[in-house]
Coordinates of C-alpha atoms in Angstrom, one line a residue:
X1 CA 0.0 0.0 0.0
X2 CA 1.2 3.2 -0.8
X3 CA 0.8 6.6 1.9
X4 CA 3.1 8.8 -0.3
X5 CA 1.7 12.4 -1.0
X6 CA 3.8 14.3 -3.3
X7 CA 4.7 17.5 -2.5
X8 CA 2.0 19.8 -4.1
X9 CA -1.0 18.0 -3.8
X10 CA -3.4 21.0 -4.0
X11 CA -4.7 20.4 -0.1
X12 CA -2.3 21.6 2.3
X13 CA -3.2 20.2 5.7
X14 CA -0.5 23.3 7.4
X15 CA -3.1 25.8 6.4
X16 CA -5.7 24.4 8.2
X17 CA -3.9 22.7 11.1
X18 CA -1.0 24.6 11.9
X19 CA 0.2 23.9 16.0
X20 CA 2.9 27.0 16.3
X21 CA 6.0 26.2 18.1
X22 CA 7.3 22.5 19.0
X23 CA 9.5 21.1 21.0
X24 CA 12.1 20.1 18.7
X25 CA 13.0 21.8 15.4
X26 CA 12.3 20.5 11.9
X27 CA 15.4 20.1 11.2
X28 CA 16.0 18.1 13.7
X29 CA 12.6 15.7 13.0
X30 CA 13.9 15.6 9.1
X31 CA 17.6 14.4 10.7
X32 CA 15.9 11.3 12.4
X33 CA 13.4 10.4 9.7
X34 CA 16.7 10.4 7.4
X35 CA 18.1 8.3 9.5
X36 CA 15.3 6.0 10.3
X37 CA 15.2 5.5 6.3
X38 CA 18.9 3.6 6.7
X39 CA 18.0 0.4 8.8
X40 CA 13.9 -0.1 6.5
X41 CA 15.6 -2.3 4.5
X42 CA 17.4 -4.5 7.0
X43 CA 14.0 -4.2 9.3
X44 CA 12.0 -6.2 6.4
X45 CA 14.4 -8.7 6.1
X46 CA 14.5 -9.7 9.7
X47 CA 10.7 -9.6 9.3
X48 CA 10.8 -12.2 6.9
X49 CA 13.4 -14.2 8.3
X50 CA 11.1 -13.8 12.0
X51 CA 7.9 -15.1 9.9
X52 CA 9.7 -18.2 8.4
X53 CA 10.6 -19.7 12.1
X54 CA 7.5 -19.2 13.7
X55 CA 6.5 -21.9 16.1
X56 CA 2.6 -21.9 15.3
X57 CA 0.5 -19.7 12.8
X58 CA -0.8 -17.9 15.6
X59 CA 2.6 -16.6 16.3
X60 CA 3.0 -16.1 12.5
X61 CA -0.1 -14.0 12.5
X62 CA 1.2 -11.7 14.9
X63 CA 4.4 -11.2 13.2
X64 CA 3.1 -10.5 9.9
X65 CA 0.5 -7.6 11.6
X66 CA 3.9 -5.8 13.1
X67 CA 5.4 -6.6 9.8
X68 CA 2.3 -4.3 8.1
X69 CA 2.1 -1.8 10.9
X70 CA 5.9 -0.9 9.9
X71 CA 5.7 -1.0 6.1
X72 CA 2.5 1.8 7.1
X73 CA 4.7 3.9 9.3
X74 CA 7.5 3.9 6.7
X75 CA 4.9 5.7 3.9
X76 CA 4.0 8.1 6.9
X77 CA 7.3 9.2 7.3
X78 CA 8.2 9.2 3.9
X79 CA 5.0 11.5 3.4
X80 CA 6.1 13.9 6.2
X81 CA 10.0 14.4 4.7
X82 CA 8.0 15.2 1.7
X83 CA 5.9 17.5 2.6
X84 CA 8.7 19.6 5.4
X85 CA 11.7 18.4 2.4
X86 CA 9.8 19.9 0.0
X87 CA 11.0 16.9 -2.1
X88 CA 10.6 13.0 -2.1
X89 CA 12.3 10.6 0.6
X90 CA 15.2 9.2 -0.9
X91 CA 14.8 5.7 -2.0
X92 CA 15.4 2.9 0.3
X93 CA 19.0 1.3 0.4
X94 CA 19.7 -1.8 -0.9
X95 CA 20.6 -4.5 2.1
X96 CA 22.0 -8.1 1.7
X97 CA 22.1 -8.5 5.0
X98 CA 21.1 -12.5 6.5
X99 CA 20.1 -13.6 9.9
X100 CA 20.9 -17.1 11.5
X101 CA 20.0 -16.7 15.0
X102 CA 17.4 -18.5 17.0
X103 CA 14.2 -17.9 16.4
X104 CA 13.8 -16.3 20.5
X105 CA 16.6 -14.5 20.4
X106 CA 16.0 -12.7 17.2
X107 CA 12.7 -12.4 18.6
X108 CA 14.4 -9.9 21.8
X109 CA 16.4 -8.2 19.1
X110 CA 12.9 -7.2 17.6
X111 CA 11.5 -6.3 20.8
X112 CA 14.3 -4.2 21.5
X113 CA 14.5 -2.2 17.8
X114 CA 10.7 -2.0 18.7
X115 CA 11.4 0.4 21.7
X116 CA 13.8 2.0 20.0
X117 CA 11.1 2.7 17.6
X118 CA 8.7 4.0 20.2
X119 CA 11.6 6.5 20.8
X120 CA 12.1 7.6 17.9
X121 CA 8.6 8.3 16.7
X122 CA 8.1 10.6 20.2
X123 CA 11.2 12.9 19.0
X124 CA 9.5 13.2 15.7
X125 CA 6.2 14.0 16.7
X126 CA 7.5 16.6 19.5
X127 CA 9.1 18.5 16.2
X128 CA 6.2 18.3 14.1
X129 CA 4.2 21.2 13.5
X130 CA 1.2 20.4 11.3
X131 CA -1.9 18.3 13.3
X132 CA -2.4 16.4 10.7
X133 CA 0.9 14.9 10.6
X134 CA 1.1 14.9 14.5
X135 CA -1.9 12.5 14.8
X136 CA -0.3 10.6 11.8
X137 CA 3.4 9.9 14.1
X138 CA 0.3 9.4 17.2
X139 CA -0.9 6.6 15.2
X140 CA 2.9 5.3 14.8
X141 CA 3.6 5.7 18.1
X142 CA 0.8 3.6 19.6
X143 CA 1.3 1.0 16.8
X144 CA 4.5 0.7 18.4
X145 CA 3.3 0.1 22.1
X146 CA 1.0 -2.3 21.1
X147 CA 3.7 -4.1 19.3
X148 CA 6.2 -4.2 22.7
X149 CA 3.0 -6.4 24.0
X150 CA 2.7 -8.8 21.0
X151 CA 6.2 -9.6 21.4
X152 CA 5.7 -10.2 24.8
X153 CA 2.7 -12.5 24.3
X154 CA 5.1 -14.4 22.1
X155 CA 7.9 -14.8 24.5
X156 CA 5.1 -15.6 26.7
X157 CA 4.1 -18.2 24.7
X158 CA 7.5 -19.7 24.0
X159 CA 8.3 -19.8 28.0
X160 CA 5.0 -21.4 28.5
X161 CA 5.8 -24.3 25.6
X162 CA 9.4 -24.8 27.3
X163 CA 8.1 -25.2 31.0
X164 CA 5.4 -27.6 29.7
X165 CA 8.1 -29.6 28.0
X166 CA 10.5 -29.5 31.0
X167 CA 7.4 -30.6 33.2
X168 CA 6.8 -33.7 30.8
X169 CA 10.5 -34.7 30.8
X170 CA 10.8 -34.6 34.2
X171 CA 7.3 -37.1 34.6
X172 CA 9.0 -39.5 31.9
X173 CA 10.0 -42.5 34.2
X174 CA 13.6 -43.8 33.2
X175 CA 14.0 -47.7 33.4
X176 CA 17.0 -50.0 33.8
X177 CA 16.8 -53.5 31.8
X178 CA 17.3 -54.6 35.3
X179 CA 14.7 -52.2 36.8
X180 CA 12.3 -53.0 33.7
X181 CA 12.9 -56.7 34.4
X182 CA 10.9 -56.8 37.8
X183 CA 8.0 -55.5 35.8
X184 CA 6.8 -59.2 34.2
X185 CA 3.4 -59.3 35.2
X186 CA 3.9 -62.1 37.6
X187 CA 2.9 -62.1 41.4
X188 CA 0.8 -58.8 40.9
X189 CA 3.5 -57.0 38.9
X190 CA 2.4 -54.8 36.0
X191 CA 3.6 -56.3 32.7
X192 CA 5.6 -53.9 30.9
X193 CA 7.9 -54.1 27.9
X194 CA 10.1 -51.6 26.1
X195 CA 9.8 -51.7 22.0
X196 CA 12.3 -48.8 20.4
X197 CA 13.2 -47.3 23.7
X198 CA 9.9 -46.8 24.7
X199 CA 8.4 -48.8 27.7
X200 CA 4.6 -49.7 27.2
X201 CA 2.2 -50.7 29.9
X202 CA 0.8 -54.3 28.7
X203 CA -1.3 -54.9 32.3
X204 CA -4.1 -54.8 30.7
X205 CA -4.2 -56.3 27.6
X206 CA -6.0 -60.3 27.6
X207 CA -3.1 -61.5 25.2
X208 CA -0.4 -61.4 28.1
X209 CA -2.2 -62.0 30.9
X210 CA 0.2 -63.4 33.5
X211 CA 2.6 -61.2 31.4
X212 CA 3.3 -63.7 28.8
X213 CA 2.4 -63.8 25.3
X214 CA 2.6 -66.7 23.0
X215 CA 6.2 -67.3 24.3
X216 CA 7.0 -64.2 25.1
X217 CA 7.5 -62.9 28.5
X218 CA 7.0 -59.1 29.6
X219 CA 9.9 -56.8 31.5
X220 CA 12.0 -57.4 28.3
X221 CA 13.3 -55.5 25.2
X222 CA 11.1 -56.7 23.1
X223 CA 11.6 -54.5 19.8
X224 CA 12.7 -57.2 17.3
X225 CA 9.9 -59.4 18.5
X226 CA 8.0 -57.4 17.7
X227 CA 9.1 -56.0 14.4
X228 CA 9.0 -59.3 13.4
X229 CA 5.1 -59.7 14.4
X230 CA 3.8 -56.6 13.6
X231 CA 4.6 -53.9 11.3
X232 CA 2.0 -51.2 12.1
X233 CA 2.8 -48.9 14.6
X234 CA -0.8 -48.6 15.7
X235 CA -0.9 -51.5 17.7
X236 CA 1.6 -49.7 20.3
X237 CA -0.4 -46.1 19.7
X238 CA -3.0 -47.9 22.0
X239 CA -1.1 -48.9 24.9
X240 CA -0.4 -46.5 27.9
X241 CA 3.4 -45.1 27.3
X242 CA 5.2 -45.5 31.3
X243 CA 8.6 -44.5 30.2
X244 CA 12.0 -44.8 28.6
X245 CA 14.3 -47.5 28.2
X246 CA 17.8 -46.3 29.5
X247 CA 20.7 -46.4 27.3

């Protein structure tokens, strides 16, 4: 989408919504849109690269809505050099530039060129003299604070995945051969048997009652039994998964 205005468009918003004096000079607002305009480039790329790791679509989502925000606030400042310049924005530099960091910490980096943004936009704004263009950088600026909290939400998100994991791990029961062998479904044992590392509860399947199973005993490695009886994986998607066979 384009939110260029060239200079001398017959409505002039100044005329109509001039403020009088500002904090910072124009000069000084024209300074940091100029150099704002060096790092666009670089910020789409790492957009891109951001979008391409995501862990879920939700997470995607949210990326590509800060990705749009930013490509909007670029036309607005382009559109407000314009107009103060009285001549176009200077095209956007070419960048080559590559990320290979992890998808969280690239995520932080984000977060943090984010606030820089939110900076950034309030110096501008302070400088501006035209409402119009003030309520434009307002827009930016809020954009921007709203975007700290998506990133959050996402980190959020990430933390919550990780201590969920950790939780799991730490439930996982590891077994011994030794330790699995007590597990063989005699004297009121459970009758468990490991098949590719994995240790499936067998207790209360018919076919091995009294942990046995036409010559086969449970509390055993039983994985090339049993790729030799059965060769869908389905049959072990049913039983209740105990634990791990230690290495």
């Amino acid at each position: 989408m384009n939110y260029f205005v060239p200079f001398g468009n017959s409505f002039n918003h100044s005329s109509f919504y001039e403020m009088g004096k500002s904090y910072r000079s124009v000069e000084e607002v024209l300074f940091i849109i100029e150099k704002s305009f060096d790092n666009q480039q670089e910020d789409e790329i790492a957009y891109n690269y951001l979008m391409a790791l995501a862990q879920t679509e939700e997470e995607k989502s949210i990326l590509i809505s800060i990705r749009d925000d930013n490509l909007k606030h670029t036309g607005f400042l382009r559109e407000i050099y314009a107009f103060y310049k009285k001549q176009c924005a200077p095209m956007l530099r070419r960048s080559d530039c590559t990320y290979s960091e992890a998808y969280i910490p690239q995520i932080k980096k984000a977060r943090l060129s984010e606030m820089e943004n939110v900076y950034r936009y309030r110096n501008i704004l302070t400088g501006l003299t035209d409402k119009y263009y003030r309520d434009m950088m307002l827009e930016a600026l809020t954009d921007c604070i709203i975007h700290l909290s998506k990133y959050d939400y996402i980190l959020y998100l990430n933390l919550e995945r990780n201590l969920s994991n950790r939780k799991n791990l730490r439930q996982v029961k590891e077994f011994t051969i030794e330790e699995l062998s007590r597990y063989d479904g005699s004297n009121g044992n459970p009758a468990y048997v490991a098949v590719n590392g994995v240790v499936y509860d067998l207790s209360s399947e018919a076919s091995w009652g009294g942990g046995t199973h036409f010559g086969l005993t449970a509390g055993m490695d039983l994985t090339l039994h049993f790729e030799k009886c059965h060769s869908t994986p389905p049959i072990l998607s049913k039983l209740p998964k105990v634990g791990i066979l230690k290495s």
